[in-house]
N, CA, C and O atoms as a printed pandas DataFrame, in Angstrom:
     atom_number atom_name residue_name chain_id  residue_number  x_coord  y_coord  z_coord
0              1         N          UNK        A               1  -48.771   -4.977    0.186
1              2        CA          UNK        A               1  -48.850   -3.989    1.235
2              3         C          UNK        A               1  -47.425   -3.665    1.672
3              4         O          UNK        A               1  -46.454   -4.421    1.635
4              5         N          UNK        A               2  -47.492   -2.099    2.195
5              6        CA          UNK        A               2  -46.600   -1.474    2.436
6              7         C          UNK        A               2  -46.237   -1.367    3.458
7              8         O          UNK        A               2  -47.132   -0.869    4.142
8              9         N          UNK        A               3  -44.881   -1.668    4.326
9             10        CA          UNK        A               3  -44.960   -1.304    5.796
10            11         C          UNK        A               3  -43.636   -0.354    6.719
11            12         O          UNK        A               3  -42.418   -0.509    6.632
12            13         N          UNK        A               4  -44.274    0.453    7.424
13            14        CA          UNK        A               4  -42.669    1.085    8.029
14            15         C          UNK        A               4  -43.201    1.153    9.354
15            16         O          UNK        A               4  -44.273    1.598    9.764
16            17         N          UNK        A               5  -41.683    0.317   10.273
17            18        CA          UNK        A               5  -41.947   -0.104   11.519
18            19         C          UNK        A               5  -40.782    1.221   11.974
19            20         O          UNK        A               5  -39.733    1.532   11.409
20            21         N          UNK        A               6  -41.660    2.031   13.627
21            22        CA          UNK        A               6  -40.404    2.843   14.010
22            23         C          UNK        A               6  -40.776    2.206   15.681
23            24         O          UNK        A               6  -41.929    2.068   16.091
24            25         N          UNK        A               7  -39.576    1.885   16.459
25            26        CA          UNK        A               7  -39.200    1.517   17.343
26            27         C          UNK        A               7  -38.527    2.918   17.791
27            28         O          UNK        A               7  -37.745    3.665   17.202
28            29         N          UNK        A               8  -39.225    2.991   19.250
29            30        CA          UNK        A               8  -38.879    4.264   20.174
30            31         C          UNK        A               8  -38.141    3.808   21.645
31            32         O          UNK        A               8  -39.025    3.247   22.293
32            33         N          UNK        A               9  -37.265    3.821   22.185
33            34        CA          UNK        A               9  -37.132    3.556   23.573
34            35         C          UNK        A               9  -36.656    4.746   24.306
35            36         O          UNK        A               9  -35.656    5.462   24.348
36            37         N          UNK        A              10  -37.997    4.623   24.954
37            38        CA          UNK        A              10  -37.905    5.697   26.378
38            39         C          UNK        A              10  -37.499    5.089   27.458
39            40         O          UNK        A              10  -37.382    3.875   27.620
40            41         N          UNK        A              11  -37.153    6.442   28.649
41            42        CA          UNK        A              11  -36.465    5.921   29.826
42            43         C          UNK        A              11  -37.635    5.375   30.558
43            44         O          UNK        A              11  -37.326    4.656   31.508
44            45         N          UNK        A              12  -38.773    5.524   30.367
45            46        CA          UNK        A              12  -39.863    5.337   31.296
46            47         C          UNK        A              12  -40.978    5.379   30.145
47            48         O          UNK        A              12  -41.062    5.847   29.009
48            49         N          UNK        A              13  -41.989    4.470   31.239
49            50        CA          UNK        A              13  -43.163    3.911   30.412
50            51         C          UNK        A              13  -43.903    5.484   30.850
51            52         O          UNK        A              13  -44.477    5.695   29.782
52            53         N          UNK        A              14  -44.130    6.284   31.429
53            54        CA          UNK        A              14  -44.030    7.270   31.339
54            55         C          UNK        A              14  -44.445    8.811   30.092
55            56         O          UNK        A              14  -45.294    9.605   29.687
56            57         N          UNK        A              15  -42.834    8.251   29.999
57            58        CA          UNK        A              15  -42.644    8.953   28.832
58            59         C          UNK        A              15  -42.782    8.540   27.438
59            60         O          UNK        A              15  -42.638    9.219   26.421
60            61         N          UNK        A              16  -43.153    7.036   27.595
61            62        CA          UNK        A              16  -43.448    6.313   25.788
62            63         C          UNK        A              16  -45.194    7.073   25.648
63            64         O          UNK        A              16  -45.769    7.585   24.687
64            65         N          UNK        A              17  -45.600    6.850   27.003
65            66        CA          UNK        A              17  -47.221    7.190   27.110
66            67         C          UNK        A              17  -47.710    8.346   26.759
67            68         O          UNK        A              17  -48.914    8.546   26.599
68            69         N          UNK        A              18  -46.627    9.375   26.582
69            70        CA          UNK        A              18  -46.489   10.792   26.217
70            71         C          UNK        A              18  -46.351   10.902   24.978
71            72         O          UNK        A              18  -47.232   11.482   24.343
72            73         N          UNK        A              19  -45.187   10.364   24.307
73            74        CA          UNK        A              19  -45.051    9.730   23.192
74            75         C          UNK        A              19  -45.849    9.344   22.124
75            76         O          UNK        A              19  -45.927    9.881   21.019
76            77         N          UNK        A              20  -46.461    8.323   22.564
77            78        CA          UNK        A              20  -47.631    7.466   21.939
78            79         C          UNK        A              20  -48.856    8.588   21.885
79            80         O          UNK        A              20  -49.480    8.442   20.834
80            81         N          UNK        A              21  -49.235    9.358   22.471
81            82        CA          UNK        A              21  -50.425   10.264   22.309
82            83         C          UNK        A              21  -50.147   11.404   20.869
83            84         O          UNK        A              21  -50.937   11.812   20.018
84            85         N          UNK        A              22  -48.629   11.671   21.083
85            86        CA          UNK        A              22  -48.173   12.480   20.158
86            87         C          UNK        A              22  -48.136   12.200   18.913
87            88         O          UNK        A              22  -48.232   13.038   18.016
88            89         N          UNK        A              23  -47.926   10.444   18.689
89            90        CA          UNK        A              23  -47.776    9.861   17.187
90            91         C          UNK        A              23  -49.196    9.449   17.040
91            92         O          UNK        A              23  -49.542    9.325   15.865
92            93         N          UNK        A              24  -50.014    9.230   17.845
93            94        CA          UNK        A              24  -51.001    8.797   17.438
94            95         C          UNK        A              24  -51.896   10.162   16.937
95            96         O          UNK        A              24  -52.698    9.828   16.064
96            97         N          UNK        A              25  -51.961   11.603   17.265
97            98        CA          UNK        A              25  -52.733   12.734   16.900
98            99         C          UNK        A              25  -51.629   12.934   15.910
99           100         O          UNK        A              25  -52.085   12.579   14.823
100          101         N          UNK        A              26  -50.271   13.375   15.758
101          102        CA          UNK        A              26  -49.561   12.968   14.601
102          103         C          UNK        A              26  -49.589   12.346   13.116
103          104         O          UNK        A              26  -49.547   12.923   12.030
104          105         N          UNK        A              27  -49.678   10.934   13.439
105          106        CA          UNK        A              27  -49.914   10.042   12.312
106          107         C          UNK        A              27  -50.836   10.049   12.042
107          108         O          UNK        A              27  -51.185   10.088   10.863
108          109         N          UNK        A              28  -51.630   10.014   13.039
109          110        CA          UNK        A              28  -53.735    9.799   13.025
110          111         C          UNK        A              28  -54.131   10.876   11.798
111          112         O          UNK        A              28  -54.593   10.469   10.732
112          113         N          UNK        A              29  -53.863   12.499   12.114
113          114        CA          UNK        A              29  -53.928   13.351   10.920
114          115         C          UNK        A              29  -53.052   13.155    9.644
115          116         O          UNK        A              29  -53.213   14.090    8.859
116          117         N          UNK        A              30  -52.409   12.464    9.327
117          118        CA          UNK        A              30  -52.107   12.323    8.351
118          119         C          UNK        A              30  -52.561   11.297    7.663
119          120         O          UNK        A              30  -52.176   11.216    6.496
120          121         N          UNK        A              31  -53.413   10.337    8.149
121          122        CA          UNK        A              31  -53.969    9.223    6.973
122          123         C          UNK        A              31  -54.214    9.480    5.822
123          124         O          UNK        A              31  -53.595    9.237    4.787
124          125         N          UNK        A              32  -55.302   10.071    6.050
125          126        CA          UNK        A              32  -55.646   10.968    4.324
126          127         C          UNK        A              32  -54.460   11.417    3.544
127          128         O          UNK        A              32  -54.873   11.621    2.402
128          129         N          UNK        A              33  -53.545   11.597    3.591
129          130        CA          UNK        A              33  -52.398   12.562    2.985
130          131         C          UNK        A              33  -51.197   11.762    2.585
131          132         O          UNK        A              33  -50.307   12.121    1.814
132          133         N          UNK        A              34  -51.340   10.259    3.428
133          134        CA          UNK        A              34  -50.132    9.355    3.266
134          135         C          UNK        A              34  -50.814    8.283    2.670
135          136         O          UNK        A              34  -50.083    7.396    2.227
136          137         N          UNK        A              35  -52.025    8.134    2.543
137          138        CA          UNK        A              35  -52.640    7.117    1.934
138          139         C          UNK        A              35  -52.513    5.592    3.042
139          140         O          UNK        A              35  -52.348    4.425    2.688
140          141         N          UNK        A              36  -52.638    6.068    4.222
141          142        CA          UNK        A              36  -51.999    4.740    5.304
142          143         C          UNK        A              36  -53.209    4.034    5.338
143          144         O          UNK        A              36  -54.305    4.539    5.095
144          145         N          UNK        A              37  -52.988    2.753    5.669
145          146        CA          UNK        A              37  -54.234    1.792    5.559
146          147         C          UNK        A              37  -54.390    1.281    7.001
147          148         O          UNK        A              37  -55.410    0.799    7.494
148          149         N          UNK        A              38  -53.106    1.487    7.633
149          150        CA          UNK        A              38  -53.162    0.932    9.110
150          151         C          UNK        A              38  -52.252    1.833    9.842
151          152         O          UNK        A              38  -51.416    2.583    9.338
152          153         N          UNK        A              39  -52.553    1.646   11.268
153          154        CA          UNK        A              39  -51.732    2.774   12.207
154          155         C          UNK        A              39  -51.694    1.609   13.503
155          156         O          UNK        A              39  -52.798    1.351   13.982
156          157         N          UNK        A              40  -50.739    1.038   13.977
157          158        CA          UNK        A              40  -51.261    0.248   15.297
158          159         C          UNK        A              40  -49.750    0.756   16.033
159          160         O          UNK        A              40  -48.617    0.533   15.606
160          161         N          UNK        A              41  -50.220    1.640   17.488
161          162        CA          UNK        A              41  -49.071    1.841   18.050
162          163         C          UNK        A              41  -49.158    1.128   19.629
163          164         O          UNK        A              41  -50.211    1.323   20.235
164          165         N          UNK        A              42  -48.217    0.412   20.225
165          166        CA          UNK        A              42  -47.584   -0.561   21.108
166          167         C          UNK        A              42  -46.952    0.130   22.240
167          168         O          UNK        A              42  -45.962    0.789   21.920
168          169         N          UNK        A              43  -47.171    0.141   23.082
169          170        CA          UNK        A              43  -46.219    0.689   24.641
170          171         C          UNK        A              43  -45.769   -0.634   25.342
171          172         O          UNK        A              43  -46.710   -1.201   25.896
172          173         N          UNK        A              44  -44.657   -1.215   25.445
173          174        CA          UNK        A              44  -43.923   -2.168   26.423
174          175         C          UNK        A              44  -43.928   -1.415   27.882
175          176         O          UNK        A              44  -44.286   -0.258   28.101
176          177         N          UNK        A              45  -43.474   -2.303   28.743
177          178        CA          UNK        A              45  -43.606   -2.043   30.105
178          179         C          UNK        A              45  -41.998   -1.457   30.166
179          180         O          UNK        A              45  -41.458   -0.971   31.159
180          181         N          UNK        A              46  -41.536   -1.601   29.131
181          182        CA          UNK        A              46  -40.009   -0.504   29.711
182          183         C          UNK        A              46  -39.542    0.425   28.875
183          184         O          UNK        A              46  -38.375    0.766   28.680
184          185         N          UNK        A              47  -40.751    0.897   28.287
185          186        CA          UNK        A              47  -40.650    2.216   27.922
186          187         C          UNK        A              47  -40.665    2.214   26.279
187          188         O          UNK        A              47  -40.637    3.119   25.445
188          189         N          UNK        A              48  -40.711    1.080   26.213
189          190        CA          UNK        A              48  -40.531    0.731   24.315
190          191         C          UNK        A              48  -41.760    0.987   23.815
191          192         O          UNK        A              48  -42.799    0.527   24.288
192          193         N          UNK        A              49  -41.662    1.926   22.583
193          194        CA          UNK        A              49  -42.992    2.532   21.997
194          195         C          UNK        A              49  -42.390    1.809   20.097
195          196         O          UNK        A              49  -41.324    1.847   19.482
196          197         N          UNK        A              50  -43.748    1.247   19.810
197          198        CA          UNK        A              50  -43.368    0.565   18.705
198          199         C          UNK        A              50  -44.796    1.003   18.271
199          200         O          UNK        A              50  -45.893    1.009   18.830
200          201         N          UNK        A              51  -44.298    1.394   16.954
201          202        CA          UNK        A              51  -45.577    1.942   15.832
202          203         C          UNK        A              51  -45.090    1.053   14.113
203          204         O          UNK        A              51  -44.048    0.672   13.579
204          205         N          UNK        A              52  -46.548    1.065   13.789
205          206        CA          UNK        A              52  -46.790   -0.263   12.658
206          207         C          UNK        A              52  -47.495    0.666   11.503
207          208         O          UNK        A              52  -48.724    0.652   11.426
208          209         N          UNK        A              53  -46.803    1.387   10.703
209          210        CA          UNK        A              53  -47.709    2.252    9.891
210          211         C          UNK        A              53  -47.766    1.328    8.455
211          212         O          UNK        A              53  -46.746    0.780    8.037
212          213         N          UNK        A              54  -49.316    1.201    7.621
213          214        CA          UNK        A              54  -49.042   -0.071    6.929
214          215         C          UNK        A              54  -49.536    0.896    5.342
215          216         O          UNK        A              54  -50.292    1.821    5.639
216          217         N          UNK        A              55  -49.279    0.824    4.051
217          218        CA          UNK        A              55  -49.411    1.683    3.223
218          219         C          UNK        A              55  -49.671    0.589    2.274
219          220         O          UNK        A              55  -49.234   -0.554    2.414
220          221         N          UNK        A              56  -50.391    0.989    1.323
221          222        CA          UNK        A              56  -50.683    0.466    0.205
222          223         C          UNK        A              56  -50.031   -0.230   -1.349
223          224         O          UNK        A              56  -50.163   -1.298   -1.948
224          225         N          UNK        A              57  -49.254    1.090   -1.569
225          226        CA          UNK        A              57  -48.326    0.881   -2.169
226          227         C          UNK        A              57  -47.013    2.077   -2.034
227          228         O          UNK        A              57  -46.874    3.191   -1.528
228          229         N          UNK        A              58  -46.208    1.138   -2.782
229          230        CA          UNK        A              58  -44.294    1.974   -2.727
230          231         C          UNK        A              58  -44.381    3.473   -2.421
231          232         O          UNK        A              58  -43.818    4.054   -1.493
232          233         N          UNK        A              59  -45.423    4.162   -3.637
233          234        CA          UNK        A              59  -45.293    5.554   -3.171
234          235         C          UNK        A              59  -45.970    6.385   -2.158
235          236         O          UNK        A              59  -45.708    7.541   -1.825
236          237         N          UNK        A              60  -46.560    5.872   -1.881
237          238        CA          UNK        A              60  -46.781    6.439   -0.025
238          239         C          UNK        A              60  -45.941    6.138    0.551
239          240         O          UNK        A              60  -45.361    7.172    0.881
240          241         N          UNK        A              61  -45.314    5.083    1.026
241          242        CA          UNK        A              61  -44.557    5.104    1.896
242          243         C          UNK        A              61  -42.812    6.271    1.840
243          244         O          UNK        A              61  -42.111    6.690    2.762
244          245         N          UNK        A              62  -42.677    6.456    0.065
245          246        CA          UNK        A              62  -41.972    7.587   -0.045
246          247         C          UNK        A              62  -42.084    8.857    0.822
247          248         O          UNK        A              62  -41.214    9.421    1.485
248          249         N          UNK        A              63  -43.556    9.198    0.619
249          250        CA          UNK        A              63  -44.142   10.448    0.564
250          251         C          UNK        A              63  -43.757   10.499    2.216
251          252         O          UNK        A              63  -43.174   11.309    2.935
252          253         N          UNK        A              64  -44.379    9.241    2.408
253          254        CA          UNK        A              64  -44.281    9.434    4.008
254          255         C          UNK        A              64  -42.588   10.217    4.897
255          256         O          UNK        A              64  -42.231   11.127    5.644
256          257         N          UNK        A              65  -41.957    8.811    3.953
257          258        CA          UNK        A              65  -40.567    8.970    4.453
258          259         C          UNK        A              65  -40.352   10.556    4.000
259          260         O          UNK        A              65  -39.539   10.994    4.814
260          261         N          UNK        A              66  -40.644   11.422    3.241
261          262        CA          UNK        A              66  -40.279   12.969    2.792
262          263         C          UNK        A              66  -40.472   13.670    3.873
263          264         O          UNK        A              66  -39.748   14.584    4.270
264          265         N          UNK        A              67  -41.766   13.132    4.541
265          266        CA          UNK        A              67  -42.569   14.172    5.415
266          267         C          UNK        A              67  -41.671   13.879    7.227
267          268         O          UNK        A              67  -41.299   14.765    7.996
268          269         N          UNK        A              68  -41.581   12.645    7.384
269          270        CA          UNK        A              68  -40.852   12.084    8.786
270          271         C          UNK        A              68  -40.254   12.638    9.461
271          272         O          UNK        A              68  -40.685   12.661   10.613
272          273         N          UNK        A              69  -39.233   13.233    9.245
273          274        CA          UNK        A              69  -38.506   13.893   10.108
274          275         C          UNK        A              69  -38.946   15.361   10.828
275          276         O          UNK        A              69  -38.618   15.852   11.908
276          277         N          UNK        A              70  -39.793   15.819    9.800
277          278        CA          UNK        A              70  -40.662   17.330   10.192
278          279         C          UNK        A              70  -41.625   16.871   11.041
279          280         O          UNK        A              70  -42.013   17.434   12.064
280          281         N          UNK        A              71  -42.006   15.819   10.583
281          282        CA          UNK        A              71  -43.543   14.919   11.789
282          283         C          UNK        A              71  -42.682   14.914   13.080
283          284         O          UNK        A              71  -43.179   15.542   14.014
284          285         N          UNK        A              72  -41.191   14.177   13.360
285          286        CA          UNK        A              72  -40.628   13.622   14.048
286          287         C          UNK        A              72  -40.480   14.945   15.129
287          288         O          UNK        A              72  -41.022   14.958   16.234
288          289         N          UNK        A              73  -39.771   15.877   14.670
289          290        CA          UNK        A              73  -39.159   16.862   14.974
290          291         C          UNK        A              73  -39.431   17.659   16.433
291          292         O          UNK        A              73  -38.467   18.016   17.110
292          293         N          UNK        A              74  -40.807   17.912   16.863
293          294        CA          UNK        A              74  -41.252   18.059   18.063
294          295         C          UNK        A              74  -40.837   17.254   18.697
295          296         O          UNK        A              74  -39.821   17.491   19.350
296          297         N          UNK        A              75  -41.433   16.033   18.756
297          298        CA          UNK        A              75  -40.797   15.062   19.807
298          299         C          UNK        A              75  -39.369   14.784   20.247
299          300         O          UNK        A              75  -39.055   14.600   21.423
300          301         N          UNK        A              76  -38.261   14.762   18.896
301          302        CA          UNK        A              76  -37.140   14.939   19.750
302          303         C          UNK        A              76  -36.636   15.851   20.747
303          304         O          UNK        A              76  -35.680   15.706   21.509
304          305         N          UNK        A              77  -37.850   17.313   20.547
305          306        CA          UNK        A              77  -36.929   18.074   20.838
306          307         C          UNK        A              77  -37.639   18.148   22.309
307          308         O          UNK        A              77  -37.533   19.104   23.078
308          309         N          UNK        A              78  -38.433   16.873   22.563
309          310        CA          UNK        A              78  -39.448   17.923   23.991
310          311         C          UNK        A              78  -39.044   16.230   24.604
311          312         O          UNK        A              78  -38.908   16.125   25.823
312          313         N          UNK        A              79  -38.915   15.307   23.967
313          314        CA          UNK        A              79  -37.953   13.898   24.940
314          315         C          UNK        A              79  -36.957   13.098   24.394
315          316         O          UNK        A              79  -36.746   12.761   23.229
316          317         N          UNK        A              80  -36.354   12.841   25.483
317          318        CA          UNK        A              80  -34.632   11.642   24.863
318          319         C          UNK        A              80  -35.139   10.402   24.571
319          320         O          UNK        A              80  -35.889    9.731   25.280
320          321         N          UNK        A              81  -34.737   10.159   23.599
321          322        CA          UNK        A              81  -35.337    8.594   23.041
322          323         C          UNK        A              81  -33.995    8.313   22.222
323          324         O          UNK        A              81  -33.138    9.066   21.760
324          325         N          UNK        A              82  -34.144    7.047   22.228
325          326        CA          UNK        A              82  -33.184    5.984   20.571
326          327         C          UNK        A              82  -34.148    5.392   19.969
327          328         O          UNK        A              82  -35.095    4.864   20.553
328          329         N          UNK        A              83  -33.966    5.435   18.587
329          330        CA          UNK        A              83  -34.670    5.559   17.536
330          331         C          UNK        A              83  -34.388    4.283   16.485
331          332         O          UNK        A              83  -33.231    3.915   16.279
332          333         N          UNK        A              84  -35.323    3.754   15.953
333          334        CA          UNK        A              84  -34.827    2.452   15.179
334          335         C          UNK        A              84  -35.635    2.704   14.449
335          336         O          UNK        A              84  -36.671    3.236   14.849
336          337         N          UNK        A              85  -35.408    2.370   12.960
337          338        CA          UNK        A              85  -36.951    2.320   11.812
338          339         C          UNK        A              85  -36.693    0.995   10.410
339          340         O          UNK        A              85  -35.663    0.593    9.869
340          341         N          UNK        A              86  -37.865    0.707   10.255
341          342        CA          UNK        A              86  -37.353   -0.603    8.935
342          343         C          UNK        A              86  -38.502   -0.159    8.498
343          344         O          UNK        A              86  -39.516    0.316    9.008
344          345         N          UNK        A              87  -37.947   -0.538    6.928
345          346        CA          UNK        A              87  -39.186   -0.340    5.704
346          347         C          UNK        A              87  -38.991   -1.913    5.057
347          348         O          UNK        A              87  -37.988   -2.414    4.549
348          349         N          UNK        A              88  -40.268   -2.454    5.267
349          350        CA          UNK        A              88  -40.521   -3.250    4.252
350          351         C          UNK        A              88  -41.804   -3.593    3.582
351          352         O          UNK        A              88  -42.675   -2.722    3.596
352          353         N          UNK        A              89  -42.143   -5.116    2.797
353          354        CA          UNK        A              89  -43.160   -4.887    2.211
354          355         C          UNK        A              89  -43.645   -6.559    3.474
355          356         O          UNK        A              89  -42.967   -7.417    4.039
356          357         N          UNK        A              90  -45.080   -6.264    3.386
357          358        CA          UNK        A              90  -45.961   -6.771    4.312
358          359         C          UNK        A              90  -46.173   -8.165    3.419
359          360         O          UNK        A              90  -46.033   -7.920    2.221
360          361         N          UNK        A              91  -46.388   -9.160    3.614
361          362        CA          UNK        A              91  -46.885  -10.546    3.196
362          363         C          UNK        A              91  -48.000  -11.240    4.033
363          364         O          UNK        A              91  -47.862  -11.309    5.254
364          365         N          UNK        A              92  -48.914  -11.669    3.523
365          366        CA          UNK        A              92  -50.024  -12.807    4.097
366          367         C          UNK        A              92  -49.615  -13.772    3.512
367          368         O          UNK        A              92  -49.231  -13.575    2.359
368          369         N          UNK        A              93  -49.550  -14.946    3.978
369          370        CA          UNK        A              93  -49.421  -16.364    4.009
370          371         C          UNK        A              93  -50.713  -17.243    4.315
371          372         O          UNK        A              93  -50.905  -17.481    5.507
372          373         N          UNK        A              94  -51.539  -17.710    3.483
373          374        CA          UNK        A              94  -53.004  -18.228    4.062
374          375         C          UNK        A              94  -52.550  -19.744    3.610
375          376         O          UNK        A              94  -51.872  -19.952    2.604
376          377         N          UNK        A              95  -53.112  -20.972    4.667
377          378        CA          UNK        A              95  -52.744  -22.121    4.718
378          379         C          UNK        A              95  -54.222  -22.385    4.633
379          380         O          UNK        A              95  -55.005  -21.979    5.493
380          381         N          UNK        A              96  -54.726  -23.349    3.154
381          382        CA          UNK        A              96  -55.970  -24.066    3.005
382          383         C          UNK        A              96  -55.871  -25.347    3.025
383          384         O          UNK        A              96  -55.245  -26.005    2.193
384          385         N          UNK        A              97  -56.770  -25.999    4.428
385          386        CA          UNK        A              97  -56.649  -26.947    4.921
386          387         C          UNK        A              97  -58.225  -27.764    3.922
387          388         O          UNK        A              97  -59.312  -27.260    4.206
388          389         N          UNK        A              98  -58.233  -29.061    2.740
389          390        CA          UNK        A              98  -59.521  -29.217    2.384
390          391         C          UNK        A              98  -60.623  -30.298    3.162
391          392         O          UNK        A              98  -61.806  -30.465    2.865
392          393         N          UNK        A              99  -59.856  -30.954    4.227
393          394        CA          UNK        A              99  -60.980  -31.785    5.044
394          395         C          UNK        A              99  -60.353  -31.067    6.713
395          396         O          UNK        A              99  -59.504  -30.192    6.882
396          397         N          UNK        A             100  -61.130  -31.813    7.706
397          398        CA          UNK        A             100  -60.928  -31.493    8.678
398          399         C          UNK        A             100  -59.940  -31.943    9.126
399          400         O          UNK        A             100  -59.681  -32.994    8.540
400          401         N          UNK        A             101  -58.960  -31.618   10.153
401          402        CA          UNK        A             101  -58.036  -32.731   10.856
402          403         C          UNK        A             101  -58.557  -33.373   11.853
403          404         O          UNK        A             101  -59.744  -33.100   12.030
404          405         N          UNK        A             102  -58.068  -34.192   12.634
405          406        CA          UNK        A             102  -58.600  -35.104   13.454
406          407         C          UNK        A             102  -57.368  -35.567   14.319
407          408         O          UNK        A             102  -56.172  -35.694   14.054
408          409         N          UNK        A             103  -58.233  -35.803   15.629
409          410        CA          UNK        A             103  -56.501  -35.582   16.927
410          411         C          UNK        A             103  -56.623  -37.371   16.504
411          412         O          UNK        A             103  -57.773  -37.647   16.160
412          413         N          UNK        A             104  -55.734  -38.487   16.478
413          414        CA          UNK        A             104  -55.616  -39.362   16.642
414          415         C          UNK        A             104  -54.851  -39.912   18.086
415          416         O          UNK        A             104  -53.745  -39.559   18.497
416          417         N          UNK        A             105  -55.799  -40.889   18.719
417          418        CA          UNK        A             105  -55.436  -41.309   20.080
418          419         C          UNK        A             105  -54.175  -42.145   20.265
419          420         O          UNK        A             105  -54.104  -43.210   19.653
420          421         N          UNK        A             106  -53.602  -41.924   20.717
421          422        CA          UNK        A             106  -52.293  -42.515   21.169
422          423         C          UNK        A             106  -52.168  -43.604   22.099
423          424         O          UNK        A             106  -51.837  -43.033   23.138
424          425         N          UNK        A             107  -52.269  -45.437   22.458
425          426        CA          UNK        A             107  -52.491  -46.093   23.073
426          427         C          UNK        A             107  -51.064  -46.285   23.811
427          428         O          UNK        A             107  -50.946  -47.103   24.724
């Protein structure tokens, strides 16, 4: 799995809340088209808007990155934000435990 994290900071929780409605009807219409498997977007209490877009494989997340900045483009121009983004690839780690554990008492 595929993943691209974009980190938003607004001056006000406010304005992430404005934000967040925009990427979510935004991104939301584009599932079908980016092949996204996940969308989970985050509002902090100081204005930090953090979105988790999760893709399948390498070339969606291209496609995506082609399309970004035209997606982006309204929003810069209607609020002030700083902008952070990372692409990487997603990992599960599953730990198989084969008997039960057991708390041992301590005298």
């Amino acid at each position: 799995m595929f993943g691209k994290i974009l980190n938003f900071r607004f001056p006000s929780v406010s304005e992430a809340k404005l934000a967040a409605s925009f990427c979510s009807e935004k991104f939301g219409s584009k599932i079908s088209e980016f092949d996204i498997i996940g969308l989970n977007i985050f509002i902090g209490q100081s204005g930090d808007l953090n979105i988790s877009i999760k893709f399948d494989n390498p070339n969606a997340v291209n496609k995506f990155e082609e399309s970004y900045k035209t997606i982006i483009a309204d929003l810069k121009q209607s609020l002030v934000f700083k902008e952070n983004n990372f692409v990487g690839v997603c990992t599960l780690s599953l730990i198989h435990i084969s008997e039960p554990t057991r708390l041992l008492s301590i005298s």
